[in-house]
């Protein structure tokens, strides 16, 4: 991305930057912001707030309904905490950067890696993003097998380029 500019002149290209509430995510975003943010791009920093539905099920159950409002399924404390994290921890990382930056919390009613990944992809598509940027947390292969990985899901299912920060 360094040195490149949007190809369509006056219209900013959107890039979705997926974050969570971890220090790993904030650190990776900060390193990326210092090196790569530039004017002409619109960065949409997104945190998916997932709420467990109480039982196991297929990873893609209800994926078609991700766009519906699920605020009733997530406690208001969780929403406020997530929004505060975006404003207190994530937003200041972009102070002084020349790019246009917005933050958003996307709520879904499942905590499966597949549905969280699908929510990120759908949100990126709704923004007409040209790229998804996300962080990867170190997991051993056994842990990844049993609990899944949002990053793996997005990398394998997104039709747009995905950049994974470590």
Coordinates of N, CA and C in Angstrom, one line a residue:
X1 N 0.8 -1.2 0.0 CA 0.0 0.0 0.0 C 0.9 1.3 0.0
X2 N 2.0 1.2 0.5 CA 2.8 2.4 0.6 C 3.1 2.9 -0.7
X3 N 2.9 4.2 -0.9 CA 3.1 4.8 -2.2 C 2.0 4.7 -3.2
X4 N 1.0 3.9 -2.9 CA -0.1 3.7 -3.9 C -1.2 4.7 -3.5
X5 N -2.0 5.1 -4.5 CA -3.1 6.0 -4.3 C -4.3 5.4 -4.9
X6 N -5.5 5.9 -4.5 CA -6.7 5.4 -5.1 C -6.7 5.7 -6.6
X7 N -7.2 4.7 -7.4 CA -7.1 4.8 -8.9 C -8.3 5.6 -9.4
X8 N -9.3 5.9 -8.6 CA -10.5 6.6 -9.1 C -10.5 8.1 -8.8
X9 N -9.3 8.7 -8.6 CA -9.2 10.1 -8.4 C -9.8 10.7 -7.2
X10 N -11.0 11.3 -7.3 CA -11.6 12.0 -6.2 C -12.3 11.2 -5.2
X11 N -12.8 10.0 -5.6 CA -13.5 9.1 -4.7 C -12.5 8.3 -3.8
X12 N -12.7 8.3 -2.5 CA -11.9 7.5 -1.7 C -12.2 6.0 -1.8
X13 N -11.2 5.2 -1.8 CA -11.4 3.8 -1.7 C -11.5 3.4 -0.2
X14 N -12.4 2.5 0.1 CA -12.7 2.0 1.4 C -11.8 0.7 1.7
X15 N -11.3 0.7 2.9 CA -10.6 -0.4 3.4 C -11.1 -0.8 4.8
X16 N -11.5 -2.0 5.0 CA -12.0 -2.4 6.3 C -10.9 -2.9 7.1
X17 N -10.7 -2.4 8.3 CA -9.7 -2.8 9.3 C -10.4 -3.5 10.5
X18 N -10.4 -4.8 10.5 CA -11.0 -5.6 11.6 C -10.2 -5.6 12.9
X19 N -10.8 -5.3 14.0 CA -10.1 -5.3 15.3 C -10.9 -6.0 16.3
X20 N -10.3 -6.4 17.4 CA -11.0 -6.9 18.6 C -10.5 -6.1 19.8
X21 N -10.8 -6.5 21.0 CA -10.5 -5.7 22.1 C -9.1 -6.1 22.8
X22 N -8.3 -6.8 22.0 CA -7.0 -7.3 22.6 C -5.9 -6.3 22.4
X23 N -4.9 -6.4 23.2 CA -3.7 -5.6 23.1 C -3.0 -5.9 21.8
X24 N -3.0 -7.2 21.4 CA -2.4 -7.6 20.2 C -3.0 -6.9 19.0
X25 N -4.3 -6.8 18.9 CA -5.0 -6.1 17.8 C -4.6 -4.6 17.8
X26 N -4.7 -3.9 19.0 CA -4.3 -2.5 19.0 C -2.9 -2.3 18.6
X27 N -2.0 -3.1 19.1 CA -0.6 -3.0 18.7 C -0.3 -3.1 17.2
X28 N -0.9 -4.1 16.6 CA -0.8 -4.3 15.2 C -1.4 -3.2 14.4
X29 N -2.5 -2.7 14.8 CA -3.1 -1.5 14.2 C -2.2 -0.3 14.3
X30 N -1.6 -0.1 15.4 CA -0.8 1.1 15.6 C 0.5 1.0 14.7
X31 N 1.1 -0.2 14.6 CA 2.3 -0.4 13.8 C 1.9 -0.1 12.3
X32 N 0.7 -0.6 11.9 CA 0.2 -0.5 10.5 C 0.0 1.0 10.3
X33 N -0.7 1.7 11.2 CA -1.1 3.1 11.0 C 0.2 4.0 10.8
X34 N 1.2 3.7 11.6 CA 2.4 4.6 11.5 C 3.1 4.4 10.1
X35 N 3.0 3.2 9.6 CA 3.7 2.9 8.3 C 2.9 3.1 7.0
X36 N 1.6 2.9 7.1 CA 0.9 2.8 5.8 C -0.3 3.8 5.6
X37 N -0.9 4.4 6.7 CA -2.0 5.2 6.5 C -1.7 6.5 5.7
X38 N -2.5 6.8 4.7 CA -2.3 7.9 3.9 C -3.6 8.5 3.4
X39 N -3.5 9.8 3.0 CA -4.8 10.4 2.5 C -5.2 9.7 1.2
X40 N -6.5 9.9 0.9 CA -7.1 9.3 -0.3 C -7.8 7.9 0.0
X41 N -7.6 7.4 1.2 CA -8.2 6.1 1.6 C -9.2 6.4 2.7
X42 N -10.2 5.6 2.7 CA -11.2 5.7 3.8 C -11.1 4.4 4.6
X43 N -10.6 4.4 5.8 CA -10.5 3.3 6.7 C -11.7 3.1 7.6
X44 N -12.3 1.9 7.6 CA -13.4 1.6 8.4 C -12.9 0.6 9.5
X45 N -12.7 1.1 10.7 CA -12.2 0.2 11.7 C -13.5 -0.4 12.4
X46 N -13.5 -1.8 12.3 CA -14.7 -2.5 12.7 C -14.4 -3.6 13.8
X47 N -15.2 -3.6 14.8 CA -15.2 -4.6 15.8 C -16.5 -5.4 15.8
X48 N -16.4 -6.7 15.6 CA -17.6 -7.5 15.6 C -17.9 -8.0 17.1
X49 N -19.0 -7.6 17.6 CA -19.4 -8.0 18.9 C -20.3 -9.2 18.8
X50 N -19.7 -10.3 19.2 CA -20.4 -11.6 19.1 C -21.0 -12.0 20.4
X51 N -22.2 -12.6 20.3 CA -22.9 -13.0 21.6 C -23.2 -14.5 21.4
X52 N -22.8 -15.3 22.3 CA -23.0 -16.7 22.3 C -24.5 -17.0 22.3
X53 N -25.0 -17.9 21.5 CA -26.4 -18.3 21.5 C -26.7 -19.4 22.4
X54 N -25.8 -20.0 23.1 CA -26.1 -20.9 24.1 C -25.9 -22.4 23.7
X55 N -25.6 -22.7 22.5 CA -25.5 -24.0 22.1 C -24.7 -24.2 20.8
X56 N -24.1 -25.3 20.6 CA -23.3 -25.5 19.4 C -24.3 -25.7 18.2
X57 N -23.8 -25.4 17.1 CA -24.6 -25.5 15.9 C -23.7 -25.4 14.7
X58 N -24.2 -25.6 13.5 CA -23.3 -25.4 12.3 C -22.7 -24.1 12.2
X59 N -21.5 -24.0 11.8 CA -20.8 -22.7 11.7 C -21.5 -21.7 10.9
X60 N -22.4 -22.1 9.9 CA -23.0 -21.2 9.0 C -24.5 -21.0 9.3
X61 N -25.0 -21.6 10.4 CA -26.4 -21.5 10.7 C -26.8 -20.0 10.9
X62 N -27.8 -19.6 10.2 CA -28.2 -18.2 10.3 C -27.4 -17.2 9.6
X63 N -26.4 -17.6 8.8 CA -25.5 -16.6 8.2 C -26.3 -15.7 7.3
X64 N -27.3 -16.1 6.7 CA -28.1 -15.2 5.8 C -28.8 -14.1 6.6
X65 N -29.0 -14.3 7.9 CA -29.7 -13.3 8.7 C -28.8 -12.4 9.5
X66 N -27.5 -12.4 9.2 CA -26.5 -11.6 9.9 C -26.8 -10.1 9.8
X67 N -27.5 -9.7 8.8 CA -27.8 -8.2 8.6 C -28.9 -7.7 9.5
X68 N -29.7 -8.6 10.1 CA -30.8 -8.1 11.0 C -30.2 -7.6 12.3
X69 N -31.0 -6.7 12.9 CA -30.6 -6.1 14.1 C -30.6 -7.1 15.3
X70 N -29.5 -7.3 16.0 CA -29.4 -8.3 17.1 C -29.1 -7.6 18.4
X71 N -29.3 -6.3 18.5 CA -29.0 -5.6 19.7 C -29.7 -6.2 20.9
X72 N -30.9 -6.8 20.8 CA -31.5 -7.4 22.0 C -30.8 -8.6 22.5
X73 N -29.9 -9.2 21.7 CA -29.2 -10.4 22.1 C -27.9 -10.1 22.8
X74 N -27.5 -8.9 22.8 CA -26.2 -8.5 23.3 C -26.5 -7.5 24.5
X75 N -25.9 -7.7 25.6 CA -26.2 -6.8 26.8 C -25.7 -5.4 26.5
X76 N -26.4 -4.5 27.0 CA -26.0 -3.1 26.8 C -24.6 -2.8 27.3
X77 N -24.2 -3.5 28.4 CA -22.9 -3.3 29.0 C -21.8 -3.7 27.9
X78 N -22.0 -4.8 27.2 CA -21.1 -5.2 26.2 C -21.0 -4.2 25.1
X79 N -22.1 -3.7 24.7 CA -22.1 -2.7 23.6 C -21.3 -1.5 24.0
X80 N -21.6 -1.0 25.2 CA -21.0 0.2 25.7 C -19.5 0.0 25.8
X81 N -19.1 -1.1 26.4 CA -17.7 -1.5 26.6 C -17.0 -1.5 25.2
X82 N -17.6 -2.1 24.2 CA -17.0 -2.2 22.9 C -16.9 -0.9 22.3
X83 N -17.9 -0.1 22.3 CA -17.9 1.3 21.8 C -16.8 2.1 22.5
X84 N -16.7 2.0 23.8 CA -15.7 2.8 24.6 C -14.3 2.3 24.1
X85 N -14.1 1.0 24.0 CA -12.8 0.5 23.5 C -12.4 1.1 22.2
X86 N -13.4 1.2 21.3 CA -13.1 1.8 20.0 C -12.7 3.2 20.1
X87 N -13.4 4.0 21.0 CA -13.1 5.4 21.1 C -11.9 5.7 21.9
X88 N -11.6 4.9 23.0 CA -10.5 5.2 23.9 C -9.2 4.6 23.5
X89 N -9.3 3.3 22.9 CA -8.0 2.6 22.6 C -7.7 2.7 21.1
X90 N -8.7 2.4 20.2 CA -8.4 2.3 18.8 C -8.4 3.7 18.1
X91 N -9.4 4.5 18.3 CA -9.5 5.8 17.6 C -8.2 6.7 17.7
X92 N -7.7 6.8 19.0 CA -6.5 7.7 19.1 C -5.3 7.2 18.3
X93 N -5.2 6.0 17.9 CA -4.1 5.5 17.1 C -4.0 6.3 15.8
X94 N -5.2 6.8 15.3 CA -5.3 7.4 14.0 C -5.1 9.0 14.1
X95 N -5.0 9.5 15.3 CA -4.8 10.9 15.5 C -3.6 11.4 14.7
X96 N -3.8 12.4 13.9 CA -2.7 13.0 13.0 C -2.6 12.3 11.7
X97 N -3.3 11.2 11.5 CA -3.1 10.5 10.2 C -4.0 11.2 9.2
X98 N -3.5 11.3 7.9 CA -4.2 12.0 6.9 C -5.4 11.3 6.3
X99 N -5.5 10.0 6.5 CA -6.6 9.2 6.0 C -7.9 9.5 6.7
X100 N -9.0 9.3 6.1 CA -10.3 9.4 6.7 C -10.6 8.1 7.4
X101 N -10.9 8.2 8.7 CA -11.1 7.0 9.5 C -12.4 7.0 10.3
X102 N -13.2 5.9 10.2 CA -14.4 5.8 10.9 C -14.3 4.5 11.8
X103 N -15.1 4.5 12.9 CA -15.1 3.3 13.7 C -16.6 2.8 13.8
X104 N -16.7 1.5 13.9 CA -18.1 0.9 14.0 C -18.0 -0.4 14.8
X105 N -19.1 -0.7 15.5 CA -19.3 -2.0 16.2 C -20.4 -2.7 15.5
X106 N -20.1 -3.9 15.0 CA -21.1 -4.7 14.3 C -21.5 -5.8 15.3
X107 N -22.8 -5.9 15.5 CA -23.3 -6.9 16.5 C -23.9 -8.1 15.8
X108 N -23.5 -9.3 16.2 CA -24.2 -10.5 15.7 C -24.6 -11.4 16.9
X109 N -25.4 -12.4 16.6 CA -26.0 -13.2 17.7 C -25.3 -14.6 17.8
X110 N -24.1 -14.7 17.3 CA -23.4 -16.0 17.4 C -21.9 -15.7 17.7
X111 N -21.2 -16.6 18.3 CA -19.8 -16.4 18.5 C -18.9 -17.4 17.7
X112 N -19.5 -18.0 16.7 CA -18.7 -18.9 15.9 C -17.8 -18.1 14.9
X113 N -16.6 -18.7 14.7 CA -15.6 -18.1 13.8 C -16.2 -17.8 12.5
X114 N -17.0 -18.8 11.9 CA -17.5 -18.6 10.6 C -18.5 -17.4 10.5
X115 N -19.4 -17.3 11.5 CA -20.3 -16.2 11.4 C -19.7 -14.8 11.7
X116 N -18.7 -14.8 12.6 CA -18.0 -13.5 12.8 C -17.3 -13.2 11.5
X117 N -16.6 -14.1 10.9 CA -15.9 -13.9 9.6 C -16.9 -13.4 8.5
X118 N -18.0 -14.1 8.5 CA -19.1 -13.7 7.5 C -19.6 -12.3 7.7
X119 N -19.7 -11.9 9.0 CA -20.2 -10.6 9.3 C -19.1 -9.5 8.8
X120 N -17.9 -9.8 9.0 CA -16.8 -8.9 8.5 C -16.8 -8.8 7.0
X121 N -17.0 -10.0 6.3 CA -17.0 -9.9 4.8 C -18.2 -9.2 4.3
X122 N -19.4 -9.4 4.9 CA -20.6 -8.7 4.5 C -20.5 -7.2 4.8
X123 N -19.9 -6.8 5.9 CA -19.7 -5.4 6.2 C -18.7 -4.8 5.2
X124 N -17.7 -5.5 4.9 CA -16.7 -5.0 3.9 C -17.4 -4.8 2.5
X125 N -18.2 -5.8 2.1 CA -19.0 -5.7 0.9 C -19.9 -4.5 0.9
X126 N -20.6 -4.3 2.0 CA -21.5 -3.2 2.1 C -20.8 -1.8 1.9
X127 N -19.6 -1.8 2.3 CA -18.8 -0.5 2.2 C -18.1 -0.4 0.8
X128 N -18.2 -1.5 0.0 CA -17.5 -1.6 -1.3 C -16.0 -1.5 -1.0
X129 N -15.6 -2.1 0.0 CA -14.1 -2.1 0.4 C -13.3 -2.8 -0.7
X130 N -12.1 -2.3 -0.8 CA -11.2 -2.9 -1.8 C -10.3 -3.9 -1.1
X131 N -10.3 -4.0 0.2 CA -9.4 -4.8 1.0 C -9.9 -5.0 2.4
X132 N -9.6 -6.1 3.1 CA -9.8 -6.3 4.5 C -8.4 -6.5 5.1
X133 N -8.2 -5.8 6.2 CA -7.0 -5.9 7.0 C -7.4 -6.4 8.4
X134 N -6.7 -7.4 8.9 CA -7.1 -7.9 10.2 C -5.8 -8.5 10.9
X135 N -5.9 -8.7 12.2 CA -4.8 -9.3 12.9 C -5.0 -10.8 13.1
X136 N -3.9 -11.4 13.4 CA -4.0 -12.9 13.6 C -3.4 -13.1 15.0
X137 N -4.1 -13.9 15.8 CA -3.6 -14.2 17.2 C -2.9 -15.6 17.1
X138 N -1.8 -15.7 17.8 CA -1.1 -16.9 17.8 C -1.9 -18.0 18.4
X139 N -2.2 -19.1 17.7 CA -2.9 -20.2 18.2 C -2.1 -21.5 17.7
X140 N -2.0 -22.5 18.5 CA -1.4 -23.7 18.0 C -2.4 -24.4 17.2
X141 N -2.0 -25.3 16.4 CA -2.9 -26.0 15.4 C -4.0 -26.8 16.1
X142 N -3.8 -27.3 17.3 CA -4.9 -28.1 18.0 C -5.9 -27.1 18.4
X143 N -5.5 -26.0 19.0 CA -6.5 -25.0 19.5 C -7.3 -24.4 18.3
X144 N -6.6 -24.1 17.2 CA -7.2 -23.6 16.0 C -8.3 -24.6 15.4
X145 N -7.9 -25.9 15.5 CA -8.8 -26.9 15.0 C -10.1 -26.9 15.8
X146 N -10.0 -26.8 17.1 CA -11.2 -27.0 17.9 C -12.0 -25.7 18.0
X147 N -11.4 -24.5 18.0 CA -12.2 -23.3 18.2 C -12.3 -22.5 16.9
X148 N -11.6 -22.9 15.9 CA -11.7 -22.1 14.6 C -10.9 -20.9 14.6
X149 N -11.0 -20.2 13.5 CA -10.2 -18.9 13.4 C -11.0 -18.0 12.5
X150 N -11.3 -16.8 13.0 CA -12.0 -15.8 12.2 C -11.1 -15.4 11.0
X151 N -9.8 -15.2 11.3 CA -8.8 -14.9 10.2 C -8.8 -15.9 9.1
X152 N -8.7 -17.2 9.5 CA -8.7 -18.2 8.5 C -10.0 -18.2 7.7
X153 N -11.1 -18.0 8.3 CA -12.4 -17.9 7.6 C -12.4 -16.8 6.6
X154 N -12.0 -15.6 7.0 CA -12.0 -14.5 6.1 C -11.0 -14.7 4.9
X155 N -9.8 -15.2 5.2 CA -8.8 -15.4 4.2 C -9.4 -16.4 3.1
X156 N -10.1 -17.4 3.6 CA -10.5 -18.4 2.6 C -11.9 -18.1 1.9
X157 N -12.7 -17.2 2.5 CA -14.0 -16.9 1.9 C -14.2 -15.5 1.3
X158 N -13.3 -14.6 1.6 CA -13.4 -13.3 1.0 C -13.0 -13.3 -0.5
X159 N -13.7 -12.5 -1.3 CA -13.4 -12.4 -2.7 C -12.5 -11.2 -2.9
X160 N -12.3 -10.4 -1.8 CA -11.4 -9.3 -1.9 C -10.0 -9.6 -1.2
X161 N -9.0 -8.9 -1.5 CA -7.7 -9.2 -0.8 C -7.8 -9.0 0.7
X162 N -7.1 -9.9 1.4 CA -7.0 -9.8 2.9 C -5.6 -9.7 3.3
X163 N -5.3 -8.7 4.1 CA -3.9 -8.6 4.6 C -4.0 -9.0 6.1
X164 N -3.1 -9.9 6.5 CA -3.1 -10.3 7.9 C -1.9 -9.8 8.6
X165 N -2.1 -9.0 9.7 CA -1.1 -8.4 10.5 C -0.8 -9.4 11.7
X166 N 0.5 -9.5 12.0 CA 0.9 -10.3 13.1 C 1.5 -9.5 14.2

